[in-house]
Coordinates of C-alpha atoms and ligand atoms in Angstrom, one line a residue:
M1 CA 76.0 119.5 -55.4
T2 CA 76.6 117.8 -58.7
D3 CA 74.8 117.7 -62.0
V4 CA 75.9 116.1 -65.2
D5 CA 77.3 117.8 -68.2
A6 CA 75.4 116.0 -71.1
S7 CA 78.3 116.5 -73.5
S8 CA 81.0 114.9 -71.3
A9 CA 78.9 112.8 -68.8
E10 CA 81.5 114.1 -66.2
P11 CA 80.1 115.2 -62.8
R12 CA 80.2 119.0 -62.8
L13 CA 80.0 121.4 -59.9
E14 CA 78.0 124.6 -60.2
W15 CA 81.0 127.0 -60.3
D16 CA 82.5 125.1 -63.1
T17 CA 82.4 128.0 -65.6
P18 CA 85.0 129.0 -68.3
L19 CA 86.6 131.5 -65.9
F20 CA 86.9 129.0 -63.1
R21 CA 88.2 126.4 -65.5
M22 CA 90.9 129.0 -66.5
A23 CA 91.9 129.4 -62.8
R24 CA 91.9 125.6 -62.4
A25 CA 94.0 125.1 -65.6
Q26 CA 96.6 127.6 -64.4
F27 CA 96.8 125.7 -61.1
E28 CA 97.2 122.3 -62.9
Q29 CA 99.8 123.8 -65.3
A30 CA 101.9 124.8 -62.2
L31 CA 101.4 121.6 -60.3
P32 CA 104.1 119.5 -62.0
H33 CA 106.7 122.2 -61.2
A34 CA 105.4 122.6 -57.5
E35 CA 106.2 119.0 -56.4
V36 CA 103.3 118.8 -53.9
S37 CA 101.3 115.7 -52.7
D38 CA 98.1 114.4 -54.3
L39 CA 96.3 115.5 -51.2
V40 CA 97.4 119.1 -51.8
A41 CA 96.6 119.1 -55.5
E42 CA 93.2 117.5 -55.0
R43 CA 92.0 119.6 -52.1
L44 CA 93.1 123.0 -53.5
S45 CA 91.2 122.3 -56.8
Y46 CA 88.0 123.1 -55.1
P47 CA 86.7 126.2 -53.1
E48 CA 85.8 125.2 -49.5
R49 CA 82.5 127.0 -49.3
A50 CA 80.2 128.9 -51.7
V51 CA 77.1 130.7 -50.7
I52 CA 74.3 132.2 -53.0
V53 CA 71.8 134.6 -51.5
S54 CA 68.9 136.6 -53.0
V55 CA 68.9 140.3 -51.9
P56 CA 65.6 142.2 -52.1
L57 CA 65.7 145.9 -52.8
R58 CA 62.8 148.4 -52.7
R59 CA 63.8 150.7 -55.6
D60 CA 63.3 154.5 -55.3
D61 CA 60.1 154.2 -57.4
G62 CA 58.6 151.8 -54.9
S63 CA 59.0 148.6 -56.9
I64 CA 60.8 145.5 -55.5
E65 CA 63.7 143.9 -57.3
I66 CA 65.7 140.8 -56.2
F67 CA 69.4 140.6 -56.9
P68 CA 71.6 137.4 -56.7
G69 CA 74.5 137.8 -54.4
Y70 CA 77.5 135.4 -53.9
R71 CA 80.5 134.7 -51.5
V72 CA 83.0 132.0 -52.3
Q73 CA 85.7 131.1 -49.8
H74 CA 88.4 129.0 -51.5
S75 CA 90.8 128.1 -48.7
T76 CA 91.1 128.6 -44.9
V77 CA 94.4 126.7 -44.6
L78 CA 96.6 129.8 -43.9
G79 CA 93.9 131.9 -42.0
P80 CA 90.7 133.6 -42.5
T81 CA 89.7 134.3 -46.1
K82 CA 90.0 137.7 -47.6
G83 CA 88.6 139.0 -50.9
G84 CA 86.7 141.8 -52.7
I85 CA 83.1 142.5 -53.2
R86 CA 82.1 143.3 -56.8
Y87 CA 79.0 144.8 -58.2
D88 CA 78.8 144.0 -61.9
P89 CA 76.2 142.5 -64.3
E90 CA 78.6 139.5 -64.9
V91 CA 79.0 138.5 -61.2
S92 CA 78.3 134.7 -61.0
L93 CA 79.2 131.7 -58.8
G94 CA 82.0 130.7 -61.3
E95 CA 83.5 134.2 -61.6
C96 CA 83.6 134.4 -57.6
A97 CA 85.1 130.9 -57.5
A98 CA 87.8 131.8 -60.0
L99 CA 88.7 135.1 -58.2
A100 CA 88.6 133.5 -54.8
T101 CA 91.1 130.9 -56.1
W102 CA 93.4 133.6 -57.3
M103 CA 93.1 135.3 -54.0
T104 CA 94.3 132.2 -52.2
W105 CA 97.5 132.3 -54.4
K106 CA 97.9 136.0 -54.1
C107 CA 97.8 136.0 -50.3
A108 CA 100.1 132.9 -50.1
L109 CA 102.7 134.4 -52.6
L110 CA 102.8 137.6 -50.5
R111 CA 103.1 135.5 -47.3
L112 CA 99.9 137.0 -45.7
P113 CA 98.0 134.8 -43.2
Y114 CA 95.0 134.6 -45.3
G115 CA 93.1 132.3 -47.8
G116 CA 91.1 133.7 -50.8
A117 CA 87.4 134.6 -51.1
K118 CA 85.4 136.8 -53.5
G119 CA 81.8 137.9 -53.6
G120 CA 79.5 140.3 -55.1
I121 CA 76.1 141.1 -56.4
R122 CA 74.9 140.7 -59.9
C123 CA 73.7 144.3 -60.6
D124 CA 74.5 147.4 -62.7
A125 CA 75.7 149.6 -60.0
H126 CA 75.6 152.6 -62.3
A127 CA 71.8 152.2 -62.8
L128 CA 71.3 152.4 -59.0
S129 CA 71.0 155.5 -56.8
Q130 CA 73.2 156.0 -53.8
R131 CA 70.2 155.3 -51.6
E132 CA 69.6 152.1 -53.4
L133 CA 73.3 151.1 -53.2
E134 CA 73.3 151.6 -49.5
K135 CA 70.1 149.5 -49.0
L136 CA 71.4 146.7 -51.3
T137 CA 74.8 146.7 -49.5
R138 CA 73.3 146.7 -46.0
R139 CA 70.9 143.8 -46.9
F140 CA 73.6 141.8 -48.6
T141 CA 75.8 142.2 -45.5
S142 CA 73.0 140.9 -43.3
E143 CA 72.5 138.0 -45.5
L144 CA 76.3 137.2 -45.1
I145 CA 76.4 137.8 -41.4
R146 CA 77.1 134.2 -40.6
E147 CA 79.7 133.8 -43.3
I148 CA 81.9 136.9 -42.8
G149 CA 83.8 138.0 -39.6
P150 CA 87.2 139.4 -38.6
Q151 CA 88.5 135.9 -38.0
T152 CA 86.6 134.1 -40.6
D153 CA 86.2 136.1 -43.9
I154 CA 87.1 139.9 -44.3
P155 CA 85.6 141.7 -47.4
A156 CA 87.3 144.6 -49.3
P157 CA 86.3 146.8 -52.3
D158 CA 86.5 145.5 -55.9
M159 CA 84.9 146.6 -59.1
A160 CA 82.2 149.2 -58.6
T161 CA 82.5 149.2 -54.8
N162 CA 84.5 151.6 -52.8
E163 CA 85.3 153.1 -49.3
Q164 CA 81.6 154.1 -48.9
T165 CA 80.4 150.5 -49.6
M166 CA 82.8 149.2 -47.0
A167 CA 81.7 151.8 -44.5
W168 CA 78.1 150.6 -45.0
M169 CA 79.2 147.0 -44.5
M170 CA 81.2 147.8 -41.4
D171 CA 78.3 149.8 -39.9
T172 CA 75.7 147.1 -40.6
Y173 CA 77.9 144.3 -39.2
S174 CA 78.7 146.5 -36.1
M175 CA 75.0 147.3 -35.6
Q176 CA 74.3 143.6 -35.5
K177 CA 77.1 142.9 -33.1
G178 CA 76.3 145.8 -30.8
H179 CA 79.8 147.4 -31.0
A180 CA 82.1 148.9 -33.6
V181 CA 84.0 146.1 -35.5
P182 CA 86.3 148.1 -37.9
E183 CA 88.4 144.9 -38.6
I184 CA 85.4 143.3 -40.4
V185 CA 86.2 144.9 -43.7
T186 CA 89.3 146.7 -45.3
G187 CA 89.5 149.5 -47.8
K188 CA 87.1 151.6 -45.5
P189 CA 87.4 155.3 -44.9
I190 CA 90.3 156.4 -42.6
S191 CA 87.7 158.1 -40.1
I192 CA 86.4 154.5 -39.2
G193 CA 89.8 152.6 -39.0
G194 CA 90.8 152.6 -42.7
S195 CA 94.4 152.8 -43.5
V196 CA 96.2 155.6 -45.1
F197 CA 97.6 154.5 -48.6
R198 CA 95.0 151.8 -49.0
R199 CA 93.2 153.4 -51.8
E200 CA 96.4 153.9 -53.8
A201 CA 98.0 150.6 -52.8
T202 CA 97.1 148.4 -55.7
G203 CA 98.0 150.9 -58.4
A204 CA 101.1 151.9 -56.6
G205 CA 102.1 148.2 -56.1
V206 CA 101.4 147.6 -59.9
V207 CA 104.0 150.4 -60.6
M208 CA 106.6 149.0 -58.1
V209 CA 106.4 145.6 -59.8
T210 CA 106.6 147.3 -63.2
D211 CA 109.7 149.2 -62.2
Q212 CA 111.4 145.9 -61.0
A213 CA 110.4 144.0 -64.2
C214 CA 111.9 146.9 -66.3
R215 CA 115.2 146.7 -64.4
R216 CA 115.4 142.9 -64.9
L217 CA 115.0 143.6 -68.6
G218 CA 117.7 146.2 -68.4
R219 CA 115.5 149.1 -69.0
E220 CA 114.6 152.3 -67.1
L221 CA 110.9 152.8 -66.2
A222 CA 111.3 156.6 -67.0
G223 CA 110.9 157.0 -70.7
Q224 CA 108.9 153.7 -71.3
R225 CA 105.8 154.3 -73.4
C226 CA 102.9 152.8 -71.5
V227 CA 99.3 152.0 -72.3
V228 CA 96.9 151.4 -69.4
Q229 CA 93.5 149.8 -69.8
G230 CA 91.0 150.7 -67.1
F231 CA 91.0 154.1 -65.4
G232 CA 89.4 153.1 -62.1
N233 CA 91.0 152.5 -58.7
V234 CA 93.9 150.4 -60.1
G235 CA 94.4 151.7 -63.6
G236 CA 93.9 155.5 -62.6
V237 CA 96.4 155.2 -59.8
A238 CA 98.8 153.2 -61.9
A239 CA 98.6 155.8 -64.7
S240 CA 99.4 158.5 -62.2
E241 CA 102.4 156.7 -60.7
L242 CA 103.7 155.9 -64.0
H243 CA 103.4 159.5 -65.1
D244 CA 105.0 160.7 -61.8
R245 CA 108.0 158.4 -62.4
G246 CA 108.7 159.8 -65.9
A247 CA 107.1 157.0 -67.9
I248 CA 105.1 158.3 -71.0
V249 CA 101.5 157.3 -70.7
V250 CA 100.4 157.2 -74.4
G251 CA 97.0 155.5 -73.9
V252 CA 94.3 155.0 -71.3
S253 CA 90.8 153.7 -71.4
D254 CA 87.7 153.0 -69.5
I255 CA 84.4 151.3 -70.2
S256 CA 83.5 154.3 -72.6
G257 CA 86.6 153.7 -74.8
G258 CA 90.2 155.1 -74.9
V259 CA 92.3 158.1 -75.5
H260 CA 95.7 158.1 -77.3
D261 CA 98.5 160.6 -77.7
E262 CA 101.9 159.5 -79.1
R263 CA 103.6 162.4 -77.2
G264 CA 102.1 161.3 -73.9
L265 CA 98.8 162.1 -72.2
D266 CA 98.2 164.8 -69.6
V267 CA 97.2 162.2 -66.9
P268 CA 96.2 164.9 -64.2
A269 CA 93.9 166.5 -66.8
L270 CA 92.3 163.2 -67.5
H271 CA 91.6 162.6 -63.8
A272 CA 90.2 166.0 -63.5
Y273 CA 87.9 165.3 -66.5
V274 CA 86.8 162.0 -65.0
A275 CA 86.1 163.5 -61.6
E276 CA 83.9 166.1 -63.3
H277 CA 82.2 164.0 -66.0
G278 CA 82.2 160.5 -64.5
S279 CA 84.1 158.9 -67.3
L280 CA 86.5 159.5 -70.3
A281 CA 83.4 159.8 -72.6
G282 CA 83.6 163.1 -74.5
Y283 CA 87.2 163.9 -73.8
E284 CA 88.3 165.2 -77.2
R285 CA 91.7 166.7 -76.4
C286 CA 93.4 163.8 -78.2
E287 CA 92.8 160.9 -80.6
R288 CA 89.8 158.6 -79.5
V289 CA 90.4 154.8 -79.8
T290 CA 88.2 151.8 -79.0
N291 CA 89.2 149.5 -76.2
E292 CA 90.1 146.8 -78.8
Q293 CA 92.5 149.3 -80.7
L294 CA 93.9 150.4 -77.3
L295 CA 95.3 146.9 -76.5
E296 CA 97.2 146.9 -79.9
L297 CA 98.7 150.4 -79.7
P298 CA 102.4 150.8 -80.3
C299 CA 104.0 151.0 -76.7
D300 CA 106.7 149.3 -74.6
I301 CA 104.4 148.4 -71.6
L302 CA 100.7 147.3 -71.6
V303 CA 99.1 147.6 -68.1
L304 CA 95.8 145.6 -68.1
A305 CA 93.8 147.1 -65.2
A306 CA 90.1 146.8 -66.3
R307 CA 88.8 143.2 -66.0
E308 CA 89.4 139.6 -66.9
D309 CA 89.5 138.2 -70.5
Q310 CA 90.9 141.2 -72.3
V311 CA 93.9 139.7 -74.1
T312 CA 92.7 136.5 -75.9
G313 CA 93.9 134.1 -78.6
E314 CA 92.3 136.5 -81.1
N315 CA 94.2 139.8 -80.2
A316 CA 97.3 138.4 -78.5
P317 CA 99.2 138.2 -82.0
R318 CA 98.7 141.9 -82.4
V319 CA 99.8 143.1 -78.9
H320 CA 102.7 145.5 -79.6
A321 CA 104.1 145.8 -76.0
T322 CA 107.0 143.8 -75.0
L323 CA 106.0 143.7 -71.4
V324 CA 102.5 142.9 -70.1
I325 CA 101.5 143.9 -66.6
E326 CA 98.3 142.3 -65.1
G327 CA 96.9 145.0 -62.8
A328 CA 93.4 143.3 -63.1
N329 CA 92.6 139.8 -62.2
G330 CA 92.6 137.2 -65.0
P331 CA 93.0 139.7 -68.0
T332 CA 95.1 137.3 -70.2
T333 CA 93.4 134.0 -71.3
L334 CA 95.4 130.7 -71.4
E335 CA 95.6 130.8 -75.2
A336 CA 96.9 134.4 -75.1
D337 CA 99.3 133.4 -72.5
E338 CA 100.9 130.8 -74.9
I339 CA 100.9 133.2 -77.8
L340 CA 102.6 136.0 -75.8
A341 CA 105.2 133.5 -74.4
E342 CA 106.0 132.3 -77.9
R343 CA 106.4 135.9 -79.0
G344 CA 108.9 136.5 -76.1
I345 CA 106.6 138.9 -74.4
A346 CA 106.8 138.7 -70.6
V347 CA 103.6 138.7 -68.7
V348 CA 103.9 139.7 -65.1
P349 CA 101.0 137.8 -63.5
D350 CA 98.0 139.3 -61.5
I351 CA 98.7 137.4 -58.3
L352 CA 102.0 139.2 -58.0
T353 CA 101.3 142.5 -59.7
N354 CA 98.0 143.6 -58.1
A355 CA 98.9 142.1 -54.6
G356 CA 99.5 145.6 -53.3
G357 CA 95.9 146.0 -52.5
V358 CA 95.5 142.9 -50.4
T359 CA 98.8 143.6 -48.7
V360 CA 97.8 147.0 -47.4
S361 CA 94.4 145.5 -46.5
Y362 CA 96.4 143.1 -44.3
F363 CA 98.2 146.1 -42.8
E364 CA 94.8 147.7 -42.2
W365 CA 93.4 144.6 -40.5
V366 CA 96.5 144.3 -38.2
Q367 CA 96.2 148.1 -37.3
D368 CA 92.5 147.7 -36.5
L369 CA 93.1 144.6 -34.4
G370 CA 95.9 146.3 -32.6
R371 CA 94.2 149.6 -32.5
L372 CA 97.5 151.2 -33.4
F373 CA 98.0 153.1 -36.6
W374 CA 101.1 153.6 -38.8
D375 CA 101.9 156.5 -41.1
R376 CA 101.9 156.7 -44.9
D377 CA 105.8 156.3 -45.3
E378 CA 105.9 153.3 -43.0
I379 CA 103.1 151.7 -44.9
R380 CA 104.6 152.5 -48.3
R381 CA 108.0 151.1 -47.1
K382 CA 106.5 147.9 -45.8
L383 CA 104.5 147.5 -49.0
S384 CA 107.6 148.0 -51.2
D385 CA 109.5 145.4 -49.1
K386 CA 106.8 142.8 -49.4
M387 CA 106.4 143.4 -53.1
S388 CA 110.1 143.2 -53.8
D389 CA 110.5 140.0 -51.8
A390 CA 107.6 138.3 -53.6
F391 CA 108.9 139.6 -57.0
D392 CA 112.5 138.2 -56.3
R393 CA 111.1 134.8 -55.2
V394 CA 108.9 134.6 -58.4
Y395 CA 111.9 135.5 -60.6
A396 CA 114.1 132.9 -58.8
V397 CA 111.6 130.2 -59.4
A398 CA 111.3 131.2 -63.0
D399 CA 115.0 131.2 -63.7
A400 CA 115.6 127.9 -61.7
K401 CA 112.8 126.0 -63.6
G402 CA 112.8 127.8 -66.9
I403 CA 109.0 128.5 -66.7
T404 CA 106.8 131.5 -67.2
L405 CA 106.4 134.1 -64.6
R406 CA 102.8 133.0 -64.1
Q407 CA 103.8 129.5 -63.5
A408 CA 106.6 130.5 -61.2
A409 CA 104.2 132.8 -59.2
M410 CA 101.7 129.9 -58.8
V411 CA 104.6 127.4 -57.9
A412 CA 105.7 129.8 -55.2
A413 CA 102.2 130.3 -53.9
I414 CA 101.1 126.7 -54.1
R415 CA 104.2 125.7 -52.0
E416 CA 103.2 128.1 -49.3
V417 CA 99.7 126.6 -48.9
A418 CA 101.0 123.1 -49.4
G419 CA 103.4 123.5 -46.4
A420 CA 100.5 124.4 -44.2
L421 CA 98.0 121.9 -45.5
E422 CA 100.5 119.0 -45.2
A423 CA 101.2 120.1 -41.6
R424 CA 97.5 120.4 -40.7
G425 CA 96.2 117.4 -42.7
I426 CA 92.7 116.7 -43.6
Y427 CA 90.1 116.8 -40.8
P428 CA 89.0 114.5 -39.2
Ligands
LIG1 P1 87.1 150.0 -60.8 O1 85.6 149.8 -60.9 O2 87.6 151.1 -59.9 O3 87.7 150.4 -62.2 C1 87.6 149.5 -63.4 C2 88.0 150.3 -64.6 O4 87.9 149.5 -65.8 C3 86.9 151.5 -64.9 O5 87.7 152.6 -65.4 C4 86.0 150.9 -66.0 O6 85.3 151.8 -66.7 C5 87.0 150.1 -66.7 N1 86.4 149.0 -67.5 C6 85.5 148.1 -67.1 N2 85.3 147.3 -68.2 C7 86.1 147.6 -69.1 C8 86.3 147.1 -70.5 N3 85.6 146.1 -71.0 N4 87.2 147.8 -71.3 C9 87.9 148.8 -70.8 N5 87.7 149.4 -69.5 C10 86.8 148.7 -68.8 O7 87.8 148.6 -60.5 P2 89.2 148.3 -59.9 O8 89.1 148.3 -58.4 O9 90.2 149.3 -60.5 O10 89.5 146.9 -60.4 C11 90.0 146.7 -61.7 C12 90.6 145.2 -61.7 O11 91.6 145.2 -60.7 C13 89.7 144.2 -61.5 O12 90.0 143.0 -62.1 C14 89.8 143.9 -60.0 O13 89.5 142.6 -59.6 C15 91.3 144.0 -59.9 N6 91.9 144.4 -58.6 C16 91.4 145.4 -57.8 C17 92.1 145.7 -56.6 C18 91.6 146.8 -55.8 O14 92.3 147.1 -54.7 N7 90.7 147.7 -56.2 C19 93.0 144.8 -56.0 C20 93.4 143.8 -56.8 C21 92.9 143.6 -58.0

């Protein structure tokens, strides 16, 4: 399992990439405040299991292409692992290991009986037809058949995967088992056991947390000028929720670039445009900005809902917002974190902010296992209760210890896993 990094002569594991090191550094920064044993500190530094598969696909033109696929399970201390499936050209073992680690903290912080996992296929999903995506998903699911299961590891959607992807995964798994197994994935269509409000849950949760953070700062969410990076499942829903609650969304972006209007954007019109054209490209009813410029626009709240590594040591000094909300996973680098903290800009961390998705995924799994379904109001209320409980615990730790919200969220999460790991011990 190890090779040697020539520069340091330190043994190095294959997932040891910059993003994984970032996840690990966040863990190490929180450890002194968490007061846990060496056993806990050492064990949770490593994912428990990582699988690499090669997924063959016959393309529509008849040619064969092989895609690398991954699944990393970080911790099974609290229960089965849970985490998204991502289709992206940058998917790697290290990225999955980092994201799986963050999922462990997120589930623990929300007090869900899960550990973290993450997986995906290194591919450009936009360059594949629907037929190709279906075949790729079904073969990937077959390759993972021994790794996933309703009591072992439960996938969900992530970047460039959606309800349809989950439906193909659920069907493939069910075909191999010989009966319908809706509880194998979450984020699937309601017609096959999906939960109402799952699609909106992450973005809605982001705004629930933003609202609470504003109140802590003595502000009203209504009237706050907001910029949202990313206009997909998380950012698109967050922008709509902000708009509906009276905040002024002055900028949004997707991979094609951003749009800006100081007077406030017409968010429903942007959604209608994206539904018709596939992205924000070509939307000319307001000023166009690049993604780099978008992050530095004058605003009160910056919602990062695209991907990791967006606010860095380079651009953090120019962030204008006074509150940064991490809708995406890992969008703020360690260096940026320090700069923002020095500048007095609060960063509400990913493991708290975007936990609405996995929380409603948990509700979906519980409903599937019980074959008993709840309505939208009940789910929204349960989500709101869970998010505010976690939010209050994070702020209580931050206040008591005088540490950042990220460190406080990590401390609260690590303590949850530590309690269970201490009780269970190391087998054998
Ligand atoms: P998505 O694919 O639906 O949307 C991603 C959006 O970001 C798209 O609008 C895309 O064009 C844009 N984007 C991608 N790269 C960009 C870049 N470099 N600059 C600007 N925009 C860019 O994905 P999603 O599900 O909304 O996930 C977004 C983030 O939120 C990811 O970090 C994901 O891990 C995290 N997340 C998602 C969920 C969920 O339930 N979907 C839950 C928790 C966390």
